[in-house]
Amino acid sequence: MKVVVTGGSGLAGSAVLWHLLDTGYDVLSVDRRPPPHPIAEFRLVDCEDLGQVYGASHGADAIVHLAAIPRPIHHTPDQVFGANIMATFNIFEAAAALQIPRVVYVSSMSVLGLPFSYQPIRLAYLPIDEAHPKAPQDAYALSKTLGEDIALAFVRRMAGALSVVSLRFPWIHSPATFKSVLTPLWDDPAGGATNLWAYIDTRDVARACRLALEADISGHEAFYISARNTFMKTDSASLAQTYYPQAKARSGLAGNQSLFDTSKARRALGYEPHYCWEDYEWI
C-alpha cells in the first residue's frame, strides 16, 4: 500500500513516516522543506499548488494529510487560513480526481475554538467527546473546522468511492519537547488551561494515523485522540472546577485523566494511547 504523507518533514510527520515504514507501508513524504534527516522517499511539494499535489499523489492508495501552518502566531491570519484551506482542498481534489479511496486528515482539538480564541470559550461539559459543539474563532481553528467540512463535501461528491478519517489531536510532543515546553507548566496551570492540559506523544500520533488508514470506515468520521492523562500533576477534576466551572461533569475524572473522551476512537479504530509522560525516562 502506497501512502503519501504531507508535512513529512515536521515533528509529527516524521514520526508517522517511521511508523508506516516499520509496519510495511510504501511511503512518499512531501513537504515544502526537506527533512533534516531523510527517512523515506521525499519530494519537494507545495500543497497549495494543485499541480504539484497531483504529481505527488499519482499512484497512491491513501494520503495522510498533516501539512499545515500549525498555529496562528508567526503568520498573519490570512496566511494561516489561506495556506491551510488551499492545501486541504487540493489534497481532496487530487484524491477525488485520482480515485484515491482513503484520506486521513489531521485535524485538531482547535475545532472547539481552543487554544487561540479571541474571546473565552465556554465548554458545555467535560470530558470532551465528538458531540461537543465546535466554536472556532481564529484563523487556525476555522481552517481545521472547515477542513473537516471539505472532507465531508468530497465524501458526498465521491458517493462511496472515498472515505475520510479526521483525527482531532491536541498539543503534539516528543519526550524531548515535552520536557522543554510542558514541564514549566507544572507550576503554571493557568498557562495550559486553553489547551485543556492535553497532549499526545508523536508515537501515538503515528499509530493513530496508521489505524485510521486501516479502519473499516465509510463516509467521514472524526475522532478526538489524546494521551490517557493531562500534562499536569494536578488532579483533572480540580483543574476543571477551577478553570472551567461552567462545564458540566459528564463522568468522574480520576487523577490526572485526560479531559478528552477517546472512547469513540477505541471502538472504531482500536486506538489506545501507549505513551504518557509519566513513563518518560527523565521523570
mmCIF file of C-alpha atoms in Angstrom:
data_model
loop_
_atom_site.group_PDB
_atom_site.id
_atom_site.type_symbol
_atom_site.label_atom_id
_atom_site.label_comp_id
_atom_site.label_asym_id
_atom_site.label_seq_id
_atom_site.Cartn_x
_atom_site.Cartn_y
_atom_site.Cartn_z
ATOM 1 C CA MET A 1 0.000 0.000 0.000
ATOM 2 C CA LYS A 2 1.499 3.309 -1.092
ATOM 3 C CA VAL A 3 0.808 6.232 1.242
ATOM 4 C CA VAL A 4 1.606 9.885 0.618
ATOM 5 C CA VAL A 5 2.353 11.757 3.848
ATOM 6 C CA THR A 6 2.138 15.536 3.555
ATOM 7 C CA GLY A 7 4.125 17.535 6.071
ATOM 8 C CA GLY A 8 6.519 14.628 6.459
ATOM 9 C CA SER A 9 9.423 16.864 7.476
ATOM 10 C CA GLY A 10 7.718 18.008 10.683
ATOM 11 C CA LEU A 11 7.777 16.628 14.225
ATOM 12 C CA ALA A 12 4.586 14.588 13.844
ATOM 13 C CA GLY A 13 5.113 13.842 10.156
ATOM 14 C CA SER A 14 8.498 12.231 10.703
ATOM 15 C CA ALA A 15 7.029 10.004 13.421
ATOM 16 C CA VAL A 16 4.262 8.941 11.035
ATOM 17 C CA LEU A 17 6.847 8.103 8.363
ATOM 18 C CA TRP A 18 8.923 5.972 10.734
ATOM 19 C CA HIS A 19 5.890 4.047 11.934
ATOM 20 C CA LEU A 20 4.431 3.405 8.492
ATOM 21 C CA LEU A 21 7.782 2.239 7.176
ATOM 22 C CA ASP A 22 8.235 -0.047 10.196
ATOM 23 C CA THR A 23 4.811 -1.593 9.580
ATOM 24 C CA GLY A 24 5.440 -2.348 5.915
ATOM 25 C CA TYR A 25 3.978 0.592 4.016
ATOM 26 C CA ASP A 26 5.460 2.128 0.881
ATOM 27 C CA VAL A 27 5.705 5.800 1.837
ATOM 28 C CA LEU A 28 6.313 9.045 -0.025
ATOM 29 C CA SER A 29 6.996 12.106 2.120
ATOM 30 C CA VAL A 30 6.104 15.509 0.688
ATOM 31 C CA ASP A 31 6.804 18.896 2.223
ATOM 32 C CA ARG A 32 7.782 22.466 1.329
ATOM 33 C CA ARG A 33 11.086 21.923 3.122
ATOM 34 C CA PRO A 34 13.486 18.990 3.005
ATOM 35 C CA PRO A 35 13.640 16.739 6.063
ATOM 36 C CA PRO A 36 16.539 17.371 8.468
ATOM 37 C CA HIS A 37 17.257 13.635 8.421
ATOM 38 C CA PRO A 38 15.871 11.741 5.396
ATOM 39 C CA ILE A 39 13.660 8.834 6.438
ATOM 40 C CA ALA A 40 11.683 7.898 3.341
ATOM 41 C CA GLU A 41 11.462 8.811 -0.316
ATOM 42 C CA PHE A 42 10.965 12.584 -0.382
ATOM 43 C CA ARG A 43 9.576 15.062 -2.856
ATOM 44 C CA LEU A 44 9.611 18.848 -2.534
ATOM 45 C CA VAL A 45 5.922 19.806 -2.864
ATOM 46 C CA ASP A 46 3.916 22.905 -2.073
ATOM 47 C CA CYS A 47 0.436 21.608 -1.240
ATOM 48 C CA GLU A 48 -1.036 24.996 -2.161
ATOM 49 C CA ASP A 49 -0.204 24.129 -5.783
ATOM 50 C CA LEU A 50 -2.739 21.643 -7.149
ATOM 51 C CA GLY A 51 -0.480 20.510 -9.976
ATOM 52 C CA GLN A 52 2.276 19.569 -7.548
ATOM 53 C CA VAL A 53 -0.213 17.667 -5.392
ATOM 54 C CA TYR A 54 -1.491 15.775 -8.454
ATOM 55 C CA GLY A 55 2.049 14.801 -9.367
ATOM 56 C CA ALA A 56 2.979 13.622 -5.883
ATOM 57 C CA SER A 57 -0.296 11.730 -5.351
ATOM 58 C CA HIS A 58 -0.338 9.802 -8.617
ATOM 59 C CA GLY A 59 -0.365 6.063 -7.911
ATOM 60 C CA ALA A 60 -1.089 6.435 -4.197
ATOM 61 C CA ASP A 61 -3.550 4.229 -2.330
ATOM 62 C CA ALA A 62 -4.027 6.697 0.528
ATOM 63 C CA ILE A 63 -2.967 10.120 1.787
ATOM 64 C CA VAL A 64 -2.169 11.209 5.339
ATOM 65 C CA HIS A 65 -2.520 14.990 5.317
ATOM 66 C CA LEU A 66 -0.537 16.713 8.058
ATOM 67 C CA ALA A 67 0.850 19.698 6.116
ATOM 68 C CA ALA A 68 -0.358 22.968 7.643
ATOM 69 C CA ILE A 69 0.712 26.131 9.399
ATOM 70 C CA PRO A 70 0.308 24.714 12.912
ATOM 71 C CA ARG A 71 -0.530 27.855 14.876
ATOM 72 C CA PRO A 72 -1.620 31.445 14.184
ATOM 73 C CA ILE A 73 1.382 33.013 15.895
ATOM 74 C CA HIS A 74 4.182 33.661 13.396
ATOM 75 C CA HIS A 75 1.945 34.246 10.366
ATOM 76 C CA THR A 76 -0.865 36.646 9.628
ATOM 77 C CA PRO A 77 -4.418 35.260 9.879
ATOM 78 C CA ASP A 78 -4.904 35.349 6.115
ATOM 79 C CA GLN A 79 -1.686 33.378 5.607
ATOM 80 C CA VAL A 80 -2.732 30.721 8.118
ATOM 81 C CA PHE A 81 -6.245 30.363 6.769
ATOM 82 C CA GLY A 82 -5.285 30.595 3.096
ATOM 83 C CA ALA A 83 -2.433 28.099 3.291
ATOM 84 C CA ASN A 84 -4.301 25.525 5.361
ATOM 85 C CA ILE A 85 -7.550 25.669 3.433
ATOM 86 C CA MET A 86 -5.930 25.668 -0.007
ATOM 87 C CA ALA A 87 -3.670 22.740 0.873
ATOM 88 C CA THR A 88 -6.585 20.748 2.269
ATOM 89 C CA PHE A 89 -8.805 21.448 -0.722
ATOM 90 C CA ASN A 90 -6.020 20.420 -3.106
ATOM 91 C CA ILE A 91 -5.428 17.145 -1.262
ATOM 92 C CA PHE A 92 -9.085 16.195 -1.573
ATOM 93 C CA GLU A 93 -9.353 17.418 -5.156
ATOM 94 C CA ALA A 94 -6.384 15.208 -6.067
ATOM 95 C CA ALA A 95 -7.808 12.256 -4.131
ATOM 96 C CA ALA A 96 -11.094 12.600 -5.999
ATOM 97 C CA ALA A 97 -9.534 13.024 -9.432
ATOM 98 C CA LEU A 98 -7.052 10.172 -8.935
ATOM 99 C CA GLN A 99 -9.583 7.832 -7.266
ATOM 100 C CA ILE A 100 -7.611 7.539 -4.026
ATOM 101 C CA PRO A 101 -10.036 5.800 -1.660
ATOM 102 C CA ARG A 102 -8.780 6.836 1.815
ATOM 103 C CA VAL A 103 -7.583 10.144 3.252
ATOM 104 C CA VAL A 104 -6.541 10.626 6.857
ATOM 105 C CA TYR A 105 -6.985 14.307 7.647
ATOM 106 C CA VAL A 106 -5.031 15.596 10.622
ATOM 107 C CA SER A 107 -7.486 17.942 12.242
ATOM 108 C CA SER A 108 -7.194 19.439 15.725
ATOM 109 C CA MET A 109 -8.850 19.875 19.089
ATOM 110 C CA SER A 110 -8.902 23.526 17.962
ATOM 111 C CA VAL A 111 -12.285 22.894 16.351
ATOM 112 C CA LEU A 112 -13.539 23.647 19.889
ATOM 113 C CA GLY A 113 -12.159 27.168 19.482
ATOM 114 C CA LEU A 114 -9.190 26.458 21.745
ATOM 115 C CA PRO A 115 -6.444 27.470 22.386
ATOM 116 C CA PHE A 116 -6.151 30.601 20.227
ATOM 117 C CA SER A 117 -9.613 32.133 20.669
ATOM 118 C CA TYR A 118 -10.087 35.885 20.885
ATOM 119 C CA GLN A 119 -12.906 35.523 23.408
ATOM 120 C CA PRO A 120 -13.197 32.932 26.210
ATOM 121 C CA ILE A 121 -14.579 29.560 25.178
ATOM 122 C CA ARG A 122 -17.409 28.198 27.315
ATOM 123 C CA LEU A 123 -17.307 24.427 27.362
ATOM 124 C CA ALA A 124 -20.625 22.637 27.774
ATOM 125 C CA TYR A 125 -19.231 19.577 29.530
ATOM 126 C CA LEU A 126 -16.131 17.560 30.352
ATOM 127 C CA PRO A 127 -14.631 15.223 29.268
ATOM 128 C CA ILE A 128 -14.999 16.407 25.671
ATOM 129 C CA ASP A 129 -16.319 13.995 23.070
ATOM 130 C CA GLU A 130 -17.209 14.323 19.392
ATOM 131 C CA ALA A 131 -20.746 15.538 20.161
ATOM 132 C CA HIS A 132 -19.473 18.701 21.851
ATOM 133 C CA PRO A 133 -20.263 21.867 19.850
ATOM 134 C CA LYS A 134 -17.474 23.328 17.738
ATOM 135 C CA ALA A 135 -16.795 27.040 18.198
ATOM 136 C CA PRO A 136 -13.851 28.304 16.109
ATOM 137 C CA GLN A 137 -12.878 31.986 16.252
ATOM 138 C CA ASP A 138 -9.300 32.269 14.987
ATOM 139 C CA ALA A 139 -7.851 31.514 11.570
ATOM 140 C CA TYR A 140 -6.256 28.217 12.596
ATOM 141 C CA ALA A 141 -9.318 26.796 14.346
ATOM 142 C CA LEU A 142 -11.505 27.901 11.457
ATOM 143 C CA SER A 143 -9.186 26.274 8.917
ATOM 144 C CA LYS A 144 -9.342 22.949 10.771
ATOM 145 C CA THR A 145 -13.106 23.098 11.196
ATOM 146 C CA LEU A 146 -13.664 23.921 7.534
ATOM 147 C CA GLY A 147 -11.101 21.284 6.612
ATOM 148 C CA GLU A 148 -13.450 18.689 8.052
ATOM 149 C CA ASP A 149 -16.298 20.273 6.074
ATOM 150 C CA ILE A 150 -14.190 19.988 2.920
ATOM 151 C CA ALA A 151 -13.612 16.313 3.707
ATOM 152 C CA LEU A 152 -17.339 15.732 4.103
ATOM 153 C CA ALA A 153 -18.088 17.578 0.863
ATOM 154 C CA PHE A 154 -15.726 15.342 -1.099
ATOM 155 C CA VAL A 155 -17.175 12.219 0.519
ATOM 156 C CA ARG A 156 -20.578 13.350 -0.779
ATOM 157 C CA ARG A 157 -19.112 14.084 -4.201
ATOM 158 C CA MET A 158 -17.456 10.674 -4.491
ATOM 159 C CA ALA A 159 -20.609 8.765 -3.436
ATOM 160 C CA GLY A 160 -18.916 5.899 -1.649
ATOM 161 C CA ALA A 161 -15.595 5.912 -3.501
ATOM 162 C CA LEU A 162 -13.810 7.970 -0.824
ATOM 163 C CA SER A 163 -13.686 7.609 2.949
ATOM 164 C CA VAL A 164 -12.048 10.130 5.290
ATOM 165 C CA VAL A 165 -10.937 9.883 8.894
ATOM 166 C CA SER A 166 -10.361 13.219 10.664
ATOM 167 C CA LEU A 167 -8.128 12.976 13.726
ATOM 168 C CA ARG A 168 -8.504 15.811 16.241
ATOM 169 C CA PHE A 169 -5.166 15.908 18.027
ATOM 170 C CA PRO A 170 -4.191 18.089 20.985
ATOM 171 C CA TRP A 171 -0.701 19.514 21.524
ATOM 172 C CA ILE A 172 1.760 17.112 19.853
ATOM 173 C CA HIS A 173 5.046 16.412 21.650
ATOM 174 C CA SER A 174 8.007 14.091 21.761
ATOM 175 C CA PRO A 175 9.592 13.318 25.153
ATOM 176 C CA ALA A 176 12.229 15.980 24.460
ATOM 177 C CA THR A 177 9.782 18.737 23.542
ATOM 178 C CA PHE A 178 7.524 17.752 26.437
ATOM 179 C CA LYS A 179 10.402 18.309 28.843
ATOM 180 C CA SER A 180 11.364 21.694 27.412
ATOM 181 C CA VAL A 181 7.885 23.114 26.716
ATOM 182 C CA LEU A 182 5.379 21.485 29.039
ATOM 183 C CA THR A 183 7.178 20.762 32.321
ATOM 184 C CA PRO A 184 7.389 24.518 33.088
ATOM 185 C CA LEU A 185 3.576 24.500 33.105
ATOM 186 C CA TRP A 186 3.512 22.133 36.078
ATOM 187 C CA ASP A 187 3.853 25.255 38.217
ATOM 188 C CA ASP A 188 1.578 27.351 35.973
ATOM 189 C CA PRO A 189 -1.730 25.517 35.439
ATOM 190 C CA ALA A 190 -3.340 28.667 34.030
ATOM 191 C CA GLY A 191 -0.783 28.568 31.208
ATOM 192 C CA GLY A 192 -2.113 25.245 29.987
ATOM 193 C CA ALA A 193 -5.822 25.857 30.542
ATOM 194 C CA THR A 194 -6.653 26.881 26.973
ATOM 195 C CA ASN A 195 -5.123 23.618 25.774
ATOM 196 C CA LEU A 196 -7.181 21.701 28.361
ATOM 197 C CA TRP A 197 -3.750 20.493 29.573
ATOM 198 C CA ALA A 198 -3.955 17.958 26.744
ATOM 199 C CA TYR A 199 -1.106 16.446 24.766
ATOM 200 C CA ILE A 200 -0.189 13.394 22.722
ATOM 201 C CA ASP A 201 3.110 11.650 22.119
ATOM 202 C CA THR A 202 4.277 11.677 18.494
ATOM 203 C CA ARG A 203 4.405 7.880 18.513
ATOM 204 C CA ASP A 204 0.725 7.694 19.393
ATOM 205 C CA VAL A 205 0.016 10.210 16.628
ATOM 206 C CA ALA A 206 1.731 7.841 14.227
ATOM 207 C CA ARG A 207 -0.204 4.809 15.491
ATOM 208 C CA ALA A 208 -3.491 6.673 15.252
ATOM 209 C CA CYS A 209 -2.757 7.621 11.644
ATOM 210 C CA ARG A 210 -1.978 4.002 10.741
ATOM 211 C CA LEU A 211 -5.106 2.747 12.464
ATOM 212 C CA ALA A 212 -7.108 5.365 10.571
ATOM 213 C CA LEU A 213 -5.651 4.075 7.300
ATOM 214 C CA GLU A 214 -6.682 0.521 8.153
ATOM 215 C CA ALA A 215 -10.067 1.084 9.821
ATOM 216 C CA ASP A 216 -13.240 -0.253 8.250
ATOM 217 C CA ILE A 217 -14.938 3.130 7.897
ATOM 218 C CA SER A 218 -17.162 4.563 5.199
ATOM 219 C CA GLY A 219 -18.023 8.208 4.701
ATOM 220 C CA HIS A 220 -16.423 10.728 7.028
ATOM 221 C CA GLU A 221 -15.740 10.179 10.721
ATOM 222 C CA ALA A 222 -13.988 12.496 13.190
ATOM 223 C CA PHE A 223 -12.237 11.376 16.374
ATOM 224 C CA TYR A 224 -10.595 13.030 19.355
ATOM 225 C CA ILE A 225 -7.228 11.413 20.013
ATOM 226 C CA SER A 226 -5.086 12.138 23.073
ATOM 227 C CA ALA A 227 -2.836 10.686 25.734
ATOM 228 C CA ARG A 228 -4.627 8.984 28.624
ATOM 229 C CA ASN A 229 -3.612 11.752 31.015
ATOM 230 C CA THR A 230 -3.081 15.501 31.030
ATOM 231 C CA PHE A 231 0.402 17.006 31.060
ATOM 232 C CA MET A 232 -0.203 18.139 34.665
ATOM 233 C CA LYS A 233 0.430 16.509 38.032
ATOM 234 C CA THR A 234 -2.684 18.201 39.423
ATOM 235 C CA ASP A 235 -5.959 16.262 39.552
ATOM 236 C CA SER A 236 -8.066 16.895 36.461
ATOM 237 C CA ALA A 237 -11.259 17.387 38.481
ATOM 238 C CA SER A 238 -9.608 20.216 40.401
ATOM 239 C CA LEU A 239 -8.329 21.852 37.217
ATOM 240 C CA ALA A 240 -11.734 21.594 35.563
ATOM 241 C CA GLN A 241 -13.532 23.078 38.549
ATOM 242 C CA THR A 242 -11.060 25.966 38.817
ATOM 243 C CA TYR A 243 -10.762 26.955 35.162
ATOM 244 C CA TYR A 244 -13.994 25.642 33.593
ATOM 245 C CA PRO A 245 -16.549 25.763 36.446
ATOM 246 C CA GLN A 246 -19.454 26.144 33.992
ATOM 247 C CA ALA A 247 -18.662 22.832 32.266
ATOM 248 C CA LYS A 248 -20.927 20.024 33.405
ATOM 249 C CA ALA A 249 -19.081 16.940 34.644
ATOM 250 C CA ARG A 250 -20.272 14.019 32.489
ATOM 251 C CA SER A 251 -18.287 11.358 34.329
ATOM 252 C CA GLY A 252 -15.831 11.119 37.167
ATOM 253 C CA LEU A 253 -12.291 12.262 36.461
ATOM 254 C CA ALA A 254 -9.728 10.044 38.177
ATOM 255 C CA GLY A 255 -6.333 11.522 38.952
ATOM 256 C CA ASN A 256 -4.866 13.450 36.050
ATOM 257 C CA GLN A 257 -7.099 11.727 33.483
ATOM 258 C CA SER A 258 -7.361 13.406 30.078
ATOM 259 C CA LEU A 259 -10.218 15.833 29.585
ATOM 260 C CA PHE A 260 -10.855 14.210 26.189
ATOM 261 C CA ASP A 261 -13.024 11.126 25.863
ATOM 262 C CA THR A 262 -11.372 8.892 23.245
ATOM 263 C CA SER A 263 -13.829 6.010 23.547
ATOM 264 C CA LYS A 264 -15.147 6.505 20.009
ATOM 265 C CA ALA A 265 -11.599 6.091 18.655
ATOM 266 C CA ARG A 266 -11.146 2.998 20.783
ATOM 267 C CA ARG A 267 -14.307 1.431 19.405
ATOM 268 C CA ALA A 268 -13.923 2.372 15.742
ATOM 269 C CA LEU A 269 -10.149 2.498 15.270
ATOM 270 C CA GLY A 270 -8.828 0.286 18.029
ATOM 271 C CA TYR A 271 -6.867 3.267 19.360
ATOM 272 C CA GLU A 272 -5.414 3.065 22.850
ATOM 273 C CA PRO A 273 -2.712 5.516 23.963
ATOM 274 C CA HIS A 274 0.581 3.719 24.542
ATOM 275 C CA TYR A 275 2.760 6.604 25.704
ATOM 276 C CA CYS A 276 2.456 9.095 28.548
ATOM 277 C CA TRP A 277 4.872 11.499 30.174
ATOM 278 C CA GLU A 278 4.834 9.615 33.472
ATOM 279 C CA ASP A 279 6.744 6.802 31.753
ATOM 280 C CA TYR A 280 9.414 9.006 30.166
ATOM 281 C CA GLU A 281 12.946 8.079 31.225
ATOM 282 C CA TRP A 282 13.815 11.529 32.553
ATOM 283 C CA ILE A 283 10.972 11.581 35.098
#
